[in-house]
Structures are given as structure tokens and as C-alpha cells.
PDB file of C-alpha atoms in Angstrom:
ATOM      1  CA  UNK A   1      87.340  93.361 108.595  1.00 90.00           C
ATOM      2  CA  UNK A   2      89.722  96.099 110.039  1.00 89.00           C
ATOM      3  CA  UNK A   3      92.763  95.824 112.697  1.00 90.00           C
ATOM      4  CA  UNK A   4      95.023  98.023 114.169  1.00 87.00           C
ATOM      5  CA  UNK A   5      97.362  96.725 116.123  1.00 85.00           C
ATOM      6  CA  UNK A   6     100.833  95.256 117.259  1.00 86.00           C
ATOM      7  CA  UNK A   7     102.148  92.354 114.702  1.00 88.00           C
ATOM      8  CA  UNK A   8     105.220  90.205 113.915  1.00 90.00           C
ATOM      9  CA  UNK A   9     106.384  87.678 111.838  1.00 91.00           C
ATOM     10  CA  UNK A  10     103.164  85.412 111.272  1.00 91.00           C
ATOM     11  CA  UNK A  11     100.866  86.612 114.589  1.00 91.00           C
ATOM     12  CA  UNK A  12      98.777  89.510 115.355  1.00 92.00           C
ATOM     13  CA  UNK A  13      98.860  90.363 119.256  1.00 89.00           C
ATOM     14  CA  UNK A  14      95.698  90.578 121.004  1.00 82.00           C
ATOM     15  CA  UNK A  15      95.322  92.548 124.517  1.00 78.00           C
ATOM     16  CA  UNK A  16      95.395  89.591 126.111  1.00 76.00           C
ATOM     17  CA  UNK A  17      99.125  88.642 125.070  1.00 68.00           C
ATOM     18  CA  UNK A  18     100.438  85.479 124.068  1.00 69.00           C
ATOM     19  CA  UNK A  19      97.408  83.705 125.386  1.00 76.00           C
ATOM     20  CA  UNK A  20      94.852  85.143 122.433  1.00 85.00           C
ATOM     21  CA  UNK A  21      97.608  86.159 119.622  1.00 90.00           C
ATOM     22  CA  UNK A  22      96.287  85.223 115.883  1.00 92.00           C
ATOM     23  CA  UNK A  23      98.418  83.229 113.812  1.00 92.00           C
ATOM     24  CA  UNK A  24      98.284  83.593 110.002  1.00 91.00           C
ATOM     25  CA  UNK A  25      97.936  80.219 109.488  1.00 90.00           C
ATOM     26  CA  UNK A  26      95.140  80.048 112.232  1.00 91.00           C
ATOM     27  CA  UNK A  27      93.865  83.311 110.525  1.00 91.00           C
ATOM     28  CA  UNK A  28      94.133  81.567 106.562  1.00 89.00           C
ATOM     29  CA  UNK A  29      92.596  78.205 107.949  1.00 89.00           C
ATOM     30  CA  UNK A  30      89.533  79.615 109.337  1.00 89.00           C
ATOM     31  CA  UNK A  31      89.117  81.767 106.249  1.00 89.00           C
ATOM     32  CA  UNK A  32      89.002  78.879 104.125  1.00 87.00           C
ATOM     33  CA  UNK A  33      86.591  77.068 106.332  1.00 88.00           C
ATOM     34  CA  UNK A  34      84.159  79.805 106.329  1.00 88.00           C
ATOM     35  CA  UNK A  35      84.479  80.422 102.657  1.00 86.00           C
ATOM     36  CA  UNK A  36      84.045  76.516 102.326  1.00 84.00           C
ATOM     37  CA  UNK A  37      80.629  76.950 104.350  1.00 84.00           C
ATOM     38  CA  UNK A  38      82.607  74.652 107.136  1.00 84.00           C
ATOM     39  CA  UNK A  39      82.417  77.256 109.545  1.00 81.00           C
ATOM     40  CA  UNK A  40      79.198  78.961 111.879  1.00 80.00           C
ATOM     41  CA  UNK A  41      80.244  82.103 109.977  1.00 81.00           C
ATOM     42  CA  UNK A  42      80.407  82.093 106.330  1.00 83.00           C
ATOM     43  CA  UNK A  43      80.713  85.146 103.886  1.00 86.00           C
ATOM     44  CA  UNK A  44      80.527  85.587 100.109  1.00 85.00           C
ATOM     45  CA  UNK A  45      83.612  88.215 100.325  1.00 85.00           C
ATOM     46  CA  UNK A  46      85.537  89.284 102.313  1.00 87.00           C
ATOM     47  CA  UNK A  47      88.028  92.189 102.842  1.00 88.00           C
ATOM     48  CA  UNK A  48      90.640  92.313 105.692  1.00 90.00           C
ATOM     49  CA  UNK A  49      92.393  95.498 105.963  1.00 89.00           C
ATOM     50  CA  UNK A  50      95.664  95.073 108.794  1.00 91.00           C
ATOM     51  CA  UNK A  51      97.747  97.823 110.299  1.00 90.00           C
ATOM     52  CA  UNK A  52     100.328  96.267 112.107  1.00 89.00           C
ATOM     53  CA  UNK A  53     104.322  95.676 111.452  1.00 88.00           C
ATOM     54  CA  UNK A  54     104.640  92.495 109.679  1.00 90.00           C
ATOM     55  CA  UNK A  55     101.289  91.849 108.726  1.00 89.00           C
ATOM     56  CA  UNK A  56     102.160  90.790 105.350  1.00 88.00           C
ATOM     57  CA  UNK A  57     103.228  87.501 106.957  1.00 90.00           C
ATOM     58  CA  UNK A  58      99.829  86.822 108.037  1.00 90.00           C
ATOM     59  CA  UNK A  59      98.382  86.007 104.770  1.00 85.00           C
ATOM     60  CA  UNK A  60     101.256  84.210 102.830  1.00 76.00           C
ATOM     61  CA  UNK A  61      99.217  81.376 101.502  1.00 75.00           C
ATOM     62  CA  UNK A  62      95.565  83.498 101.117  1.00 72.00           C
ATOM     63  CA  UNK A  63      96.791  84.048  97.705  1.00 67.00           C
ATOM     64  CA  UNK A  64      96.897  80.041  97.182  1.00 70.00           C
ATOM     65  CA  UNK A  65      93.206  79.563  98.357  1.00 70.00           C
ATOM     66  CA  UNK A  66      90.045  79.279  97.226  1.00 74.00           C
ATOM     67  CA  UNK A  67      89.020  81.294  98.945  1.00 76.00           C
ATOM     68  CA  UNK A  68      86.374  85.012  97.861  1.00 85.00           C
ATOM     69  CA  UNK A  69      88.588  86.998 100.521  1.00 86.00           C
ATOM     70  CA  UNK A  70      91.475  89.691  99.743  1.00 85.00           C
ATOM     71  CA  UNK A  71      93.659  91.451 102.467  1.00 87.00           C
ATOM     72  CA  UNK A  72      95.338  95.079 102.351  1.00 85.00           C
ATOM     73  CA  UNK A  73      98.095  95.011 105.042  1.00 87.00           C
ATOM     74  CA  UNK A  74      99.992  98.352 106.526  1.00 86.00           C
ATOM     75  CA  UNK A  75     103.224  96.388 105.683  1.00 85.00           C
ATOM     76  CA  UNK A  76     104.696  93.417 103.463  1.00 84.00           C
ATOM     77  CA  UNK A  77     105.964  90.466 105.762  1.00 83.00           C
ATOM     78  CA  UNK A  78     109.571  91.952 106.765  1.00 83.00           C
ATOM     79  CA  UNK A  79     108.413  95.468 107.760  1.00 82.00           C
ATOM     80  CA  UNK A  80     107.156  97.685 110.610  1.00 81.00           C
ATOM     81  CA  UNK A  81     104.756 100.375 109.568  1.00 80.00           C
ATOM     82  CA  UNK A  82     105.319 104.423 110.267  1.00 76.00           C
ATOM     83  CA  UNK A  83     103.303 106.670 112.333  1.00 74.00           C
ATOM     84  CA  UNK A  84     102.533 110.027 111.497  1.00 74.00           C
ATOM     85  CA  UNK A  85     101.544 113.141 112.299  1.00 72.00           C
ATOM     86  CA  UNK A  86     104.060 112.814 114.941  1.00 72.00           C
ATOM     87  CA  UNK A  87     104.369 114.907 117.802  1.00 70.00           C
ATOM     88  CA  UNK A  88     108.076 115.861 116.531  1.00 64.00           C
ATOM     89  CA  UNK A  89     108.067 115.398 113.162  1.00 59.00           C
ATOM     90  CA  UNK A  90     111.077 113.486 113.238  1.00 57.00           C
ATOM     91  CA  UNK A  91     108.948 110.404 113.645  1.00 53.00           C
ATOM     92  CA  UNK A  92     111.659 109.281 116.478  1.00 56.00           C
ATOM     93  CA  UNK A  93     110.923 105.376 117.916  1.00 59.00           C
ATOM     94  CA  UNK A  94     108.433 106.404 120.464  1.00 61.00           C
ATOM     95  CA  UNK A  95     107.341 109.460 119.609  1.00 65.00           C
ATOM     96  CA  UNK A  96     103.744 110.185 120.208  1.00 72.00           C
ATOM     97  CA  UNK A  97     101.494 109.998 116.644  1.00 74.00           C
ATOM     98  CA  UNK A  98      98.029 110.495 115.948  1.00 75.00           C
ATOM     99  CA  UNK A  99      98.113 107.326 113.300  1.00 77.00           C
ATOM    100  CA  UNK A 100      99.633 104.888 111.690  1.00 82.00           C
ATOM    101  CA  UNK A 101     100.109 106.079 108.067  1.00 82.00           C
ATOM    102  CA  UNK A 102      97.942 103.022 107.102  1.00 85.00           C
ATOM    103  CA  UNK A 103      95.094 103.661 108.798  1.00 86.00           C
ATOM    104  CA  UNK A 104      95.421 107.551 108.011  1.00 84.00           C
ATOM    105  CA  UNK A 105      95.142 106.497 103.979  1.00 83.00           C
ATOM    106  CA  UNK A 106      92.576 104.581 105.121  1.00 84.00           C
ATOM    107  CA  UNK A 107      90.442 107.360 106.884  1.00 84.00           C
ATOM    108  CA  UNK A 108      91.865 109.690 103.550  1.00 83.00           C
ATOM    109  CA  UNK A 109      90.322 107.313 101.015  1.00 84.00           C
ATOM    110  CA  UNK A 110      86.998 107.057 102.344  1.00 84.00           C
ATOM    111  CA  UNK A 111      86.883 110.983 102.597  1.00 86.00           C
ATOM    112  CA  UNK A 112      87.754 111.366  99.409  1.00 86.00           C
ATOM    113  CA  UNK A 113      86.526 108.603  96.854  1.00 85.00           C
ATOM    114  CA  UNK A 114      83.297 107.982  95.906  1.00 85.00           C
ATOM    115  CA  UNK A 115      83.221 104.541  98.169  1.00 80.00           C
ATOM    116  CA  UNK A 116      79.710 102.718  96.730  1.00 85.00           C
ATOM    117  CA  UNK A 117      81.167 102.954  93.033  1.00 89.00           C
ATOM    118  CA  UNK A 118      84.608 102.299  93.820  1.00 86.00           C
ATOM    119  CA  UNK A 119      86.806  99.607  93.113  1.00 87.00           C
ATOM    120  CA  UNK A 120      89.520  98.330  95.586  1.00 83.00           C
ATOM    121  CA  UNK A 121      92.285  98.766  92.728  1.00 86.00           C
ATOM    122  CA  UNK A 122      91.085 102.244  92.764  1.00 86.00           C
ATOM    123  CA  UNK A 123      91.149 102.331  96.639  1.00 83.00           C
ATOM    124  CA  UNK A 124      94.638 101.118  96.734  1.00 80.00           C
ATOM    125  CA  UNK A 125      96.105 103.512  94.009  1.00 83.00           C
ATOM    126  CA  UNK A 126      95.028 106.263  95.695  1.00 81.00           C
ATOM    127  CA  UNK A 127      96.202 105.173  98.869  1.00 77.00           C
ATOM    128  CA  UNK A 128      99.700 104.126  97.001  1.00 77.00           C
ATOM    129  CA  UNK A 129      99.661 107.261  95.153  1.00 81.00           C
ATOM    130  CA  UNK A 130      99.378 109.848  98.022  1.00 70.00           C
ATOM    131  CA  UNK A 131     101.003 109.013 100.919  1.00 63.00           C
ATOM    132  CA  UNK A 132     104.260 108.548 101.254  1.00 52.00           C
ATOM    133  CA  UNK A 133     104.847 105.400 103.645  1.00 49.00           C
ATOM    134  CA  UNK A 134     102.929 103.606 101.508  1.00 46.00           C
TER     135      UNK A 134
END
């Protein structure tokens, strides 16, 4: 599962802002339920990958459950994350970028990596190991 979007401390905003915003522990409860088989929906794994500032916060008790399901977030709970390939290079607040740095790894990874054979430690060292926000 992938999102880009706007996040803060424990909620990812949806377009339809605050009426539809995702709350981690919404988010973690509903995970558990359909890894529990309590839920329409169930899965055997699952991977959520988050670009948004703060989304860190939205999984602070994943690592507690029970649950087959690992997330990858743009940023650890207290942090925004960085565009880039910004239109001044000076990455300003507000300047115009082509991506988030996350989702740019992202995009680099699957070019790169050999994705049906690779592991997700693999996936994340490369995207630790060569980009710089990261």
C-alpha cells in the first residue's frame, strides 16, 4: 500500500480535510483486524510505504502487533520530509519540486534492483545508502 501525502503527528490528511483524515491508531486497529481475519479485507502481508511529514507517528504500536504487516515511512514521527529536484535548488519552503525524496528512492529502487528476488532489507539499504534525505 503506497501514500503520498500531507501528515502530522498521528493522522494522514485526506482531500477531504478533517472530515476523512486517518489516524494511526484507526490505521493500526484496522490492520490488526484484517490480519486477525476480523475484517471484509484480510491479507497474508502487507507492506505500507508513507510519504508524508510525520508519518512515523502513524505506526507507533505496529511494531507491538501481531500482526504480518511492515511500514516504510518518508519520515520518523518528529519530522517533515524534503522535496527535491527543486525548482531552485535551494529547496526553499515552497519551492516548486518534482518529488518528495521518498518517493524519488522509491521510483530509484524499483529501476534499479532486481524487484521479484529482492528483499525489503535490501530495498531499504539501497534507498538509505543513496540518497541523501534519507
Amino acid at each position: 500500500v503506497y501514500f503520498a501525502g500531507y501528515g502530522a503527528p498521528g493522522l494522514l490528511a485526506m482531500p477531504n480535510y478533517p472530515s476523512d483524515n486517518i489516524f494511526g491508531d484507526d490505521l493500526n486497529a484496522a490492520i490488526l483486524r484484517m490480519a486477525k481475519g476480523q475484517a471484509p479485507n484480510t491479507f497474508g502481508r502487507m507492506l505500507l510505504l508513507v510519504d508524508a511529514p510525520h508519518a512515523g507517528s502513524m505506526f507507533d504500536s505496529l511494531m507491538d502487533m501481531e500482526a504480518p504487516a511492515m511500514a516504510i515511512t518518508a519520515t520518523d514521527r518528529s519530522h517533515v520530509n524534503y522535496g527535491i529536484h527543486c525548482d531552485d535548488n535551494r529547496f526553499t519552503l515552497g519551492s516548486p519540486c518534482i518529488a518528495d525524496a521518498f518517493t524519488y528512492s522509491l521510483v530509484e529502487v524499483m529501476r534499479t534492483i532486481d524487484l521479484p528476488t529482492a528483499t525489503l532489507d535490501e530495498m531499504f539499504g539501497y534507498m538509505h545508502d543513496h540518497h541523501w534525505a534519507l
